[in-house]
mmCIF file with all atom_site columns, C-alpha atoms in Angstrom:
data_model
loop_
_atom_site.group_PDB
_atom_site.id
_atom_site.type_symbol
_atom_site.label_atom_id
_atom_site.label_alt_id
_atom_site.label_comp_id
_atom_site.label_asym_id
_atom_site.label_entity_id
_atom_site.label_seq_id
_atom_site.pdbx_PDB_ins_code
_atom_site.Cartn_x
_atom_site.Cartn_y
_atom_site.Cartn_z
_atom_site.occupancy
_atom_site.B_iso_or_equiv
_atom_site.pdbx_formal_charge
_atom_site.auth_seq_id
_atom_site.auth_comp_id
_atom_site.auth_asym_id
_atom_site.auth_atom_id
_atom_site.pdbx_PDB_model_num
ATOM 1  C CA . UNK A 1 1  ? 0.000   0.000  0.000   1.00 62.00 ? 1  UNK A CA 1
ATOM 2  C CA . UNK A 1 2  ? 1.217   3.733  -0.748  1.00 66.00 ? 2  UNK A CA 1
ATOM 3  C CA . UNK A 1 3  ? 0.712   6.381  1.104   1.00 67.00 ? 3  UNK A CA 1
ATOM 4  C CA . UNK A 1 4  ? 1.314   9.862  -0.340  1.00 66.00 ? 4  UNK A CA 1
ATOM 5  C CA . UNK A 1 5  ? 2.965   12.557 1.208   1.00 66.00 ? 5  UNK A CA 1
ATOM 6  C CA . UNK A 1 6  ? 2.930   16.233 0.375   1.00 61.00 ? 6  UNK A CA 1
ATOM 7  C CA . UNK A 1 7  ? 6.235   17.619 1.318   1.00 67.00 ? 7  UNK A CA 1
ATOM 8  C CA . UNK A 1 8  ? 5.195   21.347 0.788   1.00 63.00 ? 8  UNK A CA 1
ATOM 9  C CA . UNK A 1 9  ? 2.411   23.021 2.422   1.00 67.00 ? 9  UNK A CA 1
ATOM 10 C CA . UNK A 1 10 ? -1.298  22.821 0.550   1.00 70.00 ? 10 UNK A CA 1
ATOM 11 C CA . UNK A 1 11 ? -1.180  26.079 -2.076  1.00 69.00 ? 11 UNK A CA 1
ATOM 12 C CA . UNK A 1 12 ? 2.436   26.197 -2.585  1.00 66.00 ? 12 UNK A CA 1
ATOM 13 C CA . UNK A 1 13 ? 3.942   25.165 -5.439  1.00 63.00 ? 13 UNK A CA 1
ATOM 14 C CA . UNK A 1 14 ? 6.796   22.967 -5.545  1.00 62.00 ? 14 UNK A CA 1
ATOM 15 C CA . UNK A 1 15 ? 10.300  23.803 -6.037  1.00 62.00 ? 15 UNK A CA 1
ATOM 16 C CA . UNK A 1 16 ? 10.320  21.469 -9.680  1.00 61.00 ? 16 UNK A CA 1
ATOM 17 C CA . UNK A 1 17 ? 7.155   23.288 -11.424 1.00 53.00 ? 17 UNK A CA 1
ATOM 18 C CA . UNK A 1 18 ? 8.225   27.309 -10.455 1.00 54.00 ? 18 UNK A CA 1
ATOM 19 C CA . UNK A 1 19 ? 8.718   30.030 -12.980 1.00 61.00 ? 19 UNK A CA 1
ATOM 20 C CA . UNK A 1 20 ? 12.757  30.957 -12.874 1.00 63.00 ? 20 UNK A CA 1
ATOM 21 C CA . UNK A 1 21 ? 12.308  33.987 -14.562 1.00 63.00 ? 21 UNK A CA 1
ATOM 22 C CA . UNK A 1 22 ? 11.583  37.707 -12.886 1.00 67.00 ? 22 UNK A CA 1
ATOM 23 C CA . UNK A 1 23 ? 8.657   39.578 -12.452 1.00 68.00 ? 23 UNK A CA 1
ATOM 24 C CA . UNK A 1 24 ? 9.113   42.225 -14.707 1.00 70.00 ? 24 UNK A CA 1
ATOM 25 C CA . UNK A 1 25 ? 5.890   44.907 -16.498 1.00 77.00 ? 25 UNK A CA 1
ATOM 26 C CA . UNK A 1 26 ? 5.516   44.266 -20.170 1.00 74.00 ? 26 UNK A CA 1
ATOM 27 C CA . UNK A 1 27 ? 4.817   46.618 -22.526 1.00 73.00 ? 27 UNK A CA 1
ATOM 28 C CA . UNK A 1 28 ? 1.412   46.808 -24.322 1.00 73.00 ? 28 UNK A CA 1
ATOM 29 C CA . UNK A 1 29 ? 1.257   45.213 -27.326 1.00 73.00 ? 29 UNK A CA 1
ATOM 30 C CA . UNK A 1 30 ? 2.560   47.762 -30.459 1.00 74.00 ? 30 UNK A CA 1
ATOM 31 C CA . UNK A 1 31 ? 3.770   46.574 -33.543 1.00 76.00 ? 31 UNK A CA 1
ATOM 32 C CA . UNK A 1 32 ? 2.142   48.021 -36.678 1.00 72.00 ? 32 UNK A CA 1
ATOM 33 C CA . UNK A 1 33 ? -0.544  48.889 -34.200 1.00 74.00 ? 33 UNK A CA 1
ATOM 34 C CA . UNK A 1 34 ? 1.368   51.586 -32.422 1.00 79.00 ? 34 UNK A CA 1
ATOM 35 C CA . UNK A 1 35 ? 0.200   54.234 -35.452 1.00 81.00 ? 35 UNK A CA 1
ATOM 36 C CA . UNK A 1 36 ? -3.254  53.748 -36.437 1.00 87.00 ? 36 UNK A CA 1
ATOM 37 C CA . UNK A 1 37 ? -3.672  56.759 -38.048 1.00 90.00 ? 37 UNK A CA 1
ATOM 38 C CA . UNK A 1 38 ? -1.127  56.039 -40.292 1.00 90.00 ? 38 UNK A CA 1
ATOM 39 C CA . UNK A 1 39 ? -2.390  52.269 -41.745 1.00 89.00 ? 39 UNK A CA 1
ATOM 40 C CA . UNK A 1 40 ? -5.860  54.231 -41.864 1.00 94.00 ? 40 UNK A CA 1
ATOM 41 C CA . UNK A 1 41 ? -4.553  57.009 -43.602 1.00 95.00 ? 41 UNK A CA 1
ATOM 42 C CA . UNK A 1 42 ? -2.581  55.013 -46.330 1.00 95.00 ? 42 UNK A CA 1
ATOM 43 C CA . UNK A 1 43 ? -6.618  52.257 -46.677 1.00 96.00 ? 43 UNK A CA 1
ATOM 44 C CA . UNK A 1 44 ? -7.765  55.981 -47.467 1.00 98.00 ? 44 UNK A CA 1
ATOM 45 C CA . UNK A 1 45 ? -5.254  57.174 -49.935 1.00 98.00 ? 45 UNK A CA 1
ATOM 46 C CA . UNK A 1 46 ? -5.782  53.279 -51.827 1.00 98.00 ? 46 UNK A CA 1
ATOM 47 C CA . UNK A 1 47 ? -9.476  53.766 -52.102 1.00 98.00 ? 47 UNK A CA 1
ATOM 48 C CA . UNK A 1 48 ? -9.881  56.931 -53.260 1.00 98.00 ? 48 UNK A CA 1
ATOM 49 C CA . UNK A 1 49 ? -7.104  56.367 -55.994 1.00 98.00 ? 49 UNK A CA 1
ATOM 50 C CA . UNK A 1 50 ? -8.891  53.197 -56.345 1.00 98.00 ? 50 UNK A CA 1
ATOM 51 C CA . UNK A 1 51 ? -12.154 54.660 -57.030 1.00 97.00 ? 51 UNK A CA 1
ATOM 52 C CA . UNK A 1 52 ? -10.168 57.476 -59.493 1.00 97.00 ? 52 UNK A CA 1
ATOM 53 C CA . UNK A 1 53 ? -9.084  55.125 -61.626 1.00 96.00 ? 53 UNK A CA 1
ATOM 54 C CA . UNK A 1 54 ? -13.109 53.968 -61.827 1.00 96.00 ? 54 UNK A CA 1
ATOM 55 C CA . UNK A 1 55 ? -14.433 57.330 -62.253 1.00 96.00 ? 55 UNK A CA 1
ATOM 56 C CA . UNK A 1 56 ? -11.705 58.550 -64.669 1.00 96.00 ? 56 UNK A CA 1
ATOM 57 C CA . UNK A 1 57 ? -12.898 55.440 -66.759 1.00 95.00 ? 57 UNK A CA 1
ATOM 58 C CA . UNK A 1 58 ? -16.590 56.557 -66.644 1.00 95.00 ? 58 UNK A CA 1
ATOM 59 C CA . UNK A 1 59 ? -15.609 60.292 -67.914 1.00 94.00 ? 59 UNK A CA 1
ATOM 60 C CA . UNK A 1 60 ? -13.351 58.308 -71.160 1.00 92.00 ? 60 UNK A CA 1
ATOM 61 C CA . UNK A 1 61 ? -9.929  59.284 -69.231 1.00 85.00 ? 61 UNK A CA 1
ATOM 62 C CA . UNK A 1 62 ? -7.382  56.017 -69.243 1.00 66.00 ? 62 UNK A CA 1
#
């Protein structure tokens, strides 16, 4: 018969299963997201030379 024994106290965790690394703040999350304005600005600029090029068609241009 076995008989299991905890050798650290109930809501501990063990030495074996612990995080080594340091509590440290992290940054939000940026990337191409740190600039919104810009990606939106540049979607802008592509659909209004997008819809240009349509209209220019229309009026015999191109």
């Amino acid at each position: 018969m076995t008989v299991f024994v905890s050798l650290n106290p109930p809501g501990e965790t063990p030495p074996a299963e612990g995080c080594i690394s340091e509590a440290h703040q992290e940054r939000p999350d940026g990337g191409i997201w740190e600039h919104p304005a810009l990606w939106a600005g540049l979607i802008l600029l592509g659909s209004v030379i997008f819809a240009a090029f349509f209209i220019a068609r229309i009026f015999g241009y191109g």
